[in-house]
Coordinates of C-alpha atoms in Angstrom, one line a residue:
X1 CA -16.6 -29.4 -73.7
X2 CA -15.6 -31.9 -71.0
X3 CA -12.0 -30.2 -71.6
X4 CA -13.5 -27.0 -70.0
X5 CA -15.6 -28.1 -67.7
X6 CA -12.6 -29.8 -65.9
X7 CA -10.9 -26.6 -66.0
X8 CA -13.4 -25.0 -64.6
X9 CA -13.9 -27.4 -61.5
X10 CA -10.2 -26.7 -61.5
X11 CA -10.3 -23.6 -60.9
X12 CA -13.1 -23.4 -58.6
X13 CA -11.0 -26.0 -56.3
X14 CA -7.7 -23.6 -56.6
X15 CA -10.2 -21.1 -55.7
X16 CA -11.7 -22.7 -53.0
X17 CA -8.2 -23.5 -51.4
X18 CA -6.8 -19.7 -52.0
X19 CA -9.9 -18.5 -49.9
X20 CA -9.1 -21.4 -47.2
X21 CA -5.4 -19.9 -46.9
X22 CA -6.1 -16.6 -46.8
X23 CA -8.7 -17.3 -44.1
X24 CA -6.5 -19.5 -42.0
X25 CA -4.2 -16.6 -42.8
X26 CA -6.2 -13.9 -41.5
X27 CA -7.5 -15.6 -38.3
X28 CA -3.7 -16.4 -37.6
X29 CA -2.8 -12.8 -38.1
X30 CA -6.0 -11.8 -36.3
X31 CA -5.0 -14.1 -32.9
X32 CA -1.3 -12.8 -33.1
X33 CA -2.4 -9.0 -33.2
X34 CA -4.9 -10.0 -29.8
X35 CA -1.8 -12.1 -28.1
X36 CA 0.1 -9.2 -28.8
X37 CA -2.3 -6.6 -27.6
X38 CA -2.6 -9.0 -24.6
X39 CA 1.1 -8.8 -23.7
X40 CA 1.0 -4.8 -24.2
X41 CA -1.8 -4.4 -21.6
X42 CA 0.0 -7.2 -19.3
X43 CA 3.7 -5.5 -19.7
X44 CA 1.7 -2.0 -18.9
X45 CA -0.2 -3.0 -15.8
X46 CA 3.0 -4.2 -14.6
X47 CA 4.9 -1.2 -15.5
X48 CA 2.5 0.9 -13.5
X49 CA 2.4 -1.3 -10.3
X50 CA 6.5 -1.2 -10.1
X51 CA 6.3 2.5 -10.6
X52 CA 6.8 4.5 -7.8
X53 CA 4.4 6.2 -6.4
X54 CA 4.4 10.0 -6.3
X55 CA 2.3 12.6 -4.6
X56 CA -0.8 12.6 -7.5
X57 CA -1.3 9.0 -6.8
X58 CA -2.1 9.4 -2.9
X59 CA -6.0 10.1 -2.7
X60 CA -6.3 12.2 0.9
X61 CA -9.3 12.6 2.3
X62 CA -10.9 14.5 5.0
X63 CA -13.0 11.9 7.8
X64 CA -12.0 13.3 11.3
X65 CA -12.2 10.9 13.7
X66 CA -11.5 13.5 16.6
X67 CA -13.1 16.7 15.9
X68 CA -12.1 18.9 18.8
X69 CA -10.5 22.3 18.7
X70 CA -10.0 21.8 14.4
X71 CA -8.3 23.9 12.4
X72 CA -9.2 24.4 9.0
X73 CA -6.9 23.8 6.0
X74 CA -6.1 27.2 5.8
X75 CA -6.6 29.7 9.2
X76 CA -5.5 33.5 9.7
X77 CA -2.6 33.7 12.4
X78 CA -2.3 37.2 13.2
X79 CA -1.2 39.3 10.7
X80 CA -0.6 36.2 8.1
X81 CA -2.2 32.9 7.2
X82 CA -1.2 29.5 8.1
X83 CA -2.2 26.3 6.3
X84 CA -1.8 22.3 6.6
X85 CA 0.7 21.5 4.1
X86 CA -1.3 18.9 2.1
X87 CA 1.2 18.9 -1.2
X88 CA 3.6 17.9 1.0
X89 CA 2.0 15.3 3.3
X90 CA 0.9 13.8 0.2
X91 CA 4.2 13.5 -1.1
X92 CA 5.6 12.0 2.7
X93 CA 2.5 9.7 2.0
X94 CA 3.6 8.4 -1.5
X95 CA 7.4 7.9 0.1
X96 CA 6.0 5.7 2.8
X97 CA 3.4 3.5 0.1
X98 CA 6.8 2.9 -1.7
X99 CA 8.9 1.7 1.3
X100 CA 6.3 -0.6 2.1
X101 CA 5.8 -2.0 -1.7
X102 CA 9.5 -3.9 -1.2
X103 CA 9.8 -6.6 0.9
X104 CA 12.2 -5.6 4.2
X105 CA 13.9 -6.7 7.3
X106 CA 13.1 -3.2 9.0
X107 CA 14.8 -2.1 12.3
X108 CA 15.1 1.2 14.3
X109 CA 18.3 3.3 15.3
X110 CA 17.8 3.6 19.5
X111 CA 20.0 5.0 21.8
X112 CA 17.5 7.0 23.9
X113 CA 19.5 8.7 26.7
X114 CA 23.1 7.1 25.5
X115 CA 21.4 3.8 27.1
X116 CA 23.2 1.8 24.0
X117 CA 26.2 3.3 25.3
X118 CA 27.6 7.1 24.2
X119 CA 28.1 7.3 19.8
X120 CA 32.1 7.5 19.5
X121 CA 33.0 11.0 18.2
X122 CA 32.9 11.5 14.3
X123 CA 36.1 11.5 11.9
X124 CA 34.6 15.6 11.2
X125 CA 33.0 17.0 14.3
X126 CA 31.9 20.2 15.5
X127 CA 30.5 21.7 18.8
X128 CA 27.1 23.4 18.5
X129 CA 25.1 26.1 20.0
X130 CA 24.8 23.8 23.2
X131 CA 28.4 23.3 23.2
X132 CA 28.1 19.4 22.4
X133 CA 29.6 17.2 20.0
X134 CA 27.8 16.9 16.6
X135 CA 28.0 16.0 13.0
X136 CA 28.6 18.0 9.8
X137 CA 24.8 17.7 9.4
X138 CA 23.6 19.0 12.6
X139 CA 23.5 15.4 14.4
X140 CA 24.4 15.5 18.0
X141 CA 26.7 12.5 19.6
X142 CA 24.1 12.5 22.5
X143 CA 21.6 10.0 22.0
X144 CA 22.4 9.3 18.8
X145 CA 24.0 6.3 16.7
X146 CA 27.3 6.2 15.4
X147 CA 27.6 5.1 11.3
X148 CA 30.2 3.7 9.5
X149 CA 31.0 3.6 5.7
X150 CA 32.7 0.5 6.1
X151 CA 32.6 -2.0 8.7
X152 CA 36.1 -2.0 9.9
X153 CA 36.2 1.8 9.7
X154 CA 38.0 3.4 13.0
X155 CA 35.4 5.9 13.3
X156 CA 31.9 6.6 12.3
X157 CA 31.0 9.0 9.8
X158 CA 27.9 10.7 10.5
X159 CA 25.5 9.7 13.5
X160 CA 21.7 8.6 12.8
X161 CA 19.0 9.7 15.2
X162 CA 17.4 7.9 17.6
X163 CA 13.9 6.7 16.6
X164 CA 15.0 7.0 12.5
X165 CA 13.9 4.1 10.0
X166 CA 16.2 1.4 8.6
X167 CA 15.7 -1.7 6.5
X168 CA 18.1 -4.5 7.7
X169 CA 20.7 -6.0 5.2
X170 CA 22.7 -8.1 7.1
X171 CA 22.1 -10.4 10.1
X172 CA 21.3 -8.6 13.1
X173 CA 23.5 -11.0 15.2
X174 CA 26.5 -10.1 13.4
X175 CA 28.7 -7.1 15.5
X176 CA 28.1 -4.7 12.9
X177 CA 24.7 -4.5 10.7
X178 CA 24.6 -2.9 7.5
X179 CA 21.5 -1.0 6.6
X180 CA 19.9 1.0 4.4
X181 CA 18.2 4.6 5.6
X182 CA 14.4 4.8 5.3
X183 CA 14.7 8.0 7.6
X184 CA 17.9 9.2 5.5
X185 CA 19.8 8.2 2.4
X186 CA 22.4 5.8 1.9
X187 CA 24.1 2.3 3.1
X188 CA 25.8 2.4 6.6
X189 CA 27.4 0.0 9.3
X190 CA 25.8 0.2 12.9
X191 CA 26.9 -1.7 15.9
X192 CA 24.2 -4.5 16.3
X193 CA 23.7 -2.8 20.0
X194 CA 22.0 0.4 18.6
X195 CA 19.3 -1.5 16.1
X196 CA 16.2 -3.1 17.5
X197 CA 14.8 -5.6 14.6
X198 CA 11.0 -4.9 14.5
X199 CA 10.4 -7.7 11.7
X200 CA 9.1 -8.3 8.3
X201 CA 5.7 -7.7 8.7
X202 CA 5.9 -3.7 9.6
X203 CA 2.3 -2.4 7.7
X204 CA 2.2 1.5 8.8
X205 CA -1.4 2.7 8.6
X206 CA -1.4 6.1 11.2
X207 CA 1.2 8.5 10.5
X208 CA 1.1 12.1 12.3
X209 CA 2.3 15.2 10.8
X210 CA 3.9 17.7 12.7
X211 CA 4.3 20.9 10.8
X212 CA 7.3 23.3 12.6
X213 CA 6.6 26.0 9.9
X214 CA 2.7 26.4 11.1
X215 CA 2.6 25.1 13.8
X216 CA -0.3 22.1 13.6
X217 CA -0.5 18.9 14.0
X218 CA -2.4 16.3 11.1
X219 CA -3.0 12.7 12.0
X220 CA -3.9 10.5 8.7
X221 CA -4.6 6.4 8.7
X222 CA -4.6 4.4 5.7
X223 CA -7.4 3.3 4.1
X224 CA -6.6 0.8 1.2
X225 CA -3.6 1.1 -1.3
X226 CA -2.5 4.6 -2.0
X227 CA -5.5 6.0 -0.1
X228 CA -5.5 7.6 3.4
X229 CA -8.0 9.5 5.7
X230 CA -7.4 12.7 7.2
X231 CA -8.4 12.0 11.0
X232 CA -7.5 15.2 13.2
X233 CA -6.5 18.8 12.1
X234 CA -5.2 20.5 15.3
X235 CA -2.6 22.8 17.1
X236 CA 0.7 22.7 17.8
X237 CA 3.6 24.0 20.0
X238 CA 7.0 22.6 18.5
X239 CA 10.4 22.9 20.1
X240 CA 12.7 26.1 20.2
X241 CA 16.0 26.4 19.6
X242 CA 17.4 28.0 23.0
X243 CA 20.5 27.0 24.7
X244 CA 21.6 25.8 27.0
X245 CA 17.8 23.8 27.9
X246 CA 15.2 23.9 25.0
X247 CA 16.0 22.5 21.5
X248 CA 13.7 22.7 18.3
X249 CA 11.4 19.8 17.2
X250 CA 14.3 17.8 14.6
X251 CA 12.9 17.5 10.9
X252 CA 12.7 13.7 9.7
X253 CA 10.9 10.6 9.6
X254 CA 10.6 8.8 13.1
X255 CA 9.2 6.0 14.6
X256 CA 6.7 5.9 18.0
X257 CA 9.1 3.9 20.3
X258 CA 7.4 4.3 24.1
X259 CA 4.4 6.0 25.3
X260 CA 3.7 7.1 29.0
X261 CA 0.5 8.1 30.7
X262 CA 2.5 11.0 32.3
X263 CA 5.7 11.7 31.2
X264 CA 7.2 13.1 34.1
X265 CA 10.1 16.4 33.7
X266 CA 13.0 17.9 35.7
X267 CA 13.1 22.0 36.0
X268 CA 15.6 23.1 33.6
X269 CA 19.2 22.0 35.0
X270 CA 17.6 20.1 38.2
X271 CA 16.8 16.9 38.9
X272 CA 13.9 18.0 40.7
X273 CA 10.4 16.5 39.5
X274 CA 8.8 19.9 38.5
X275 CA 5.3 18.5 36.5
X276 CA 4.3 16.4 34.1
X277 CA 2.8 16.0 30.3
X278 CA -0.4 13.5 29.6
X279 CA -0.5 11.2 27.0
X280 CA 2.9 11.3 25.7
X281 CA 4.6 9.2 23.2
X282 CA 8.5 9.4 22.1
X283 CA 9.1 9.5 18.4
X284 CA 13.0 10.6 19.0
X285 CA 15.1 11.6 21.6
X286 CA 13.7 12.9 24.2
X287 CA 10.8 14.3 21.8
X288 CA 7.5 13.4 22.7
X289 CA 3.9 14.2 21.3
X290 CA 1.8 15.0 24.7
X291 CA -0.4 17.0 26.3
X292 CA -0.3 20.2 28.0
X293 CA 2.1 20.4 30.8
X294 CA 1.1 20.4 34.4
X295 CA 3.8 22.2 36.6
X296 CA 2.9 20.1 39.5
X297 CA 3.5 16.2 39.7
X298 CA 0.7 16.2 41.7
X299 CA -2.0 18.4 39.6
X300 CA -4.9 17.6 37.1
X301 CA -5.0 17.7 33.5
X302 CA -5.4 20.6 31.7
X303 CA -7.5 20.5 28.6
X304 CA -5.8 23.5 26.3
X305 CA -3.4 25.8 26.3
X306 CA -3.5 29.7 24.8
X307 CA 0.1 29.2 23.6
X308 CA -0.8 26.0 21.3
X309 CA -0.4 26.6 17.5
X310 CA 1.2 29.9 18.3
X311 CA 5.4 29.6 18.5
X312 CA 7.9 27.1 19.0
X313 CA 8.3 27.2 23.0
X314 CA 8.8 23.5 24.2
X315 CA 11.8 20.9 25.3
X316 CA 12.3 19.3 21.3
X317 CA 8.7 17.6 22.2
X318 CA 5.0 18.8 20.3
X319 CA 2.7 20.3 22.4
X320 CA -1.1 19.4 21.6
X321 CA -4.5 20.0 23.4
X322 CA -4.4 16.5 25.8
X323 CA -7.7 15.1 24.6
X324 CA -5.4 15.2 21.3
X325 CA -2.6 13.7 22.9
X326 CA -4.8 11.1 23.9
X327 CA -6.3 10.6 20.4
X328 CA -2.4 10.2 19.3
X329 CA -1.7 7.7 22.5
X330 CA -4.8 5.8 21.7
X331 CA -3.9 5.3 17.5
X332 CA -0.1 5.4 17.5
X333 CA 1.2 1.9 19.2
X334 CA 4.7 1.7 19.3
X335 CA 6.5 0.5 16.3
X336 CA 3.6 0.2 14.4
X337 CA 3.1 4.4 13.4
X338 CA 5.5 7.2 12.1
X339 CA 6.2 10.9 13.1
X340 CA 6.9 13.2 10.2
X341 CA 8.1 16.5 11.0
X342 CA 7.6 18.7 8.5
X343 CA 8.9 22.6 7.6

């Protein structure tokens, strides 16, 4: 009797310990499967805040903050209907929340008037409509800046537009940079004289859409991360491409380097003052955002013009309703706000 009741305390004990185990067992398993789960959520969050940002992720919404002469986001045009290209500003929008998500040295391309000294010709050049020297791609020599493949190179390859985006790779004290496009693709070598370093701490929250296709003119600011507010909706007059004196309105990315009060213009192929635009601010060039022109250097501002939102009939520059201008002027400080022409 005593024989089996030590077995059975025996086995009770073994018993005991095998539930003990199996316990320890299953909370160990338990804990691993949490850490785990844990480590799948933290490897997933960062996944989606390295990945780049595309035009579903931009939330745009409309909160005018000038709300004169508005167009609406589609309008009739004459015979046809014209529209504010959101699809597309979006996807501009999520390009310029992904610059900004890397850390960067940036600096802009200037040569505003050849003042950095006239680009040396390309290795491939050709003449244009206006009979001056220009890249493969369009690029004039005039105004421009010359870039290089390689740092000793004998001649540049292509020339970058006054007012275009770069992110800095190499000192700017050295004789030639090396950059990296934000305006365009690719590395390149620039003579230190045609870069102006505007910093680390570039944060671009008012960007202004300039649509040569329609013909309009959207201003957004940003909001909070990945979020912007659609401020103005208005008409536009673009450049046209006629030689030897007007030139269209160059697609790209550009920064806001100057603004006047009253940018003052010659007559076509004088140097005679003939007028002058309100509330103008260079992106590239000799483009300009303003007002409507005054043909007197002497006259009043004029409010609005028939011919804005209708066709391309300016110097390069975008035309808008001056109130508009001044909207622009007032929002879009110099090197702290983008131009994006669109088509």
């Amino acid at each position: 009797m005593r024989k089996y009741a030590f077995w059975s305390v025996l086995c009770a004990l073994l018993i005991t310990a095998s539930c003990k185990n199996t316990t320890k067992n299953t909370d160990t398993a338990a804990e691993k499967r949490k850490q785990d789960s844990l480590e799948q959520i933290k490897k997933a969050e960062e996944a989606e805040k390295a990945r780049p940002r595309t035009a579903a992720d931009i939330k745009l919404e409309k909160d005018l903050q000038y709300d004169q002469h508005t167009l609406e986001e589609t309008y009739p045009y004459k015979d046809t209907t014209r529209q504010f290209q959101l699809e597309k500003i979006k996807e501009k929008l999520a390009f310029v929340e992904n610059f900004q998500r890397a850390p960067h040295t940036y600096g802009v391309l200037q040569n505003y008037k050849n003042r950095n000294g006239e680009s040396p010709v390309v290795e491939n050049f050709v003449r244009n409509a206006y009979k001056r020297v220009s890249d493969t791609l369009g690029t004039e020599r005039y105004q421009s800046t010359p870039l290089y493949r390689e740092e000793n190179s004998e001649k540049p390859s292509i020339y970058g537009r006054d007012g275009s985006l770069v992110s800095l790779e190499s000192s700017d004290t050295l004789k030639m940079v090396k950059v990296n496009g934000i305006s365009f693709e690719g590395s390149w070598f620039v003579p230190k004289r045609y870069v102006k370093n505007i910093g680390e701490d570039l944060k671009i929250t008012h960007v202004n859409f300039v649509d040569v296709t329609n013909q309009n003119i959207l201003t957004v600011e940003r909001t909070g991360e990945n979020e912007w507010k659609i401020r103005s909706m208005n008409p536009a007059t673009s450049g046209l491409h006629k030689p030897p004196h007007q030139m269209e309105t160059p697609v790209g990315i550009f920064m806001v380097q100057e603004q006047k009060p009253k940018m003052f213009y010659f007559g076509d192929g004088t140097k005679t003052i003939e007028g002058f635009a309100p509330y103008a601010s260079r992106f590239t060039n000799g483009g300009y955002i303003h007002g409507v022109p005054v043909n007197n250097p002497k006259g009043k501002i004029v409010e609005y013009s028939w011919s804005l939102g209708t066709t391309p009939r300016s110097h390069m520059c975008v035309r808008n309703a001056s109130s508009h201008a001044k909207f622009v002027y007032d929002t879009s400080k110099p090197y702290q706000a983008l131009v994006i022409v669109i088509d």
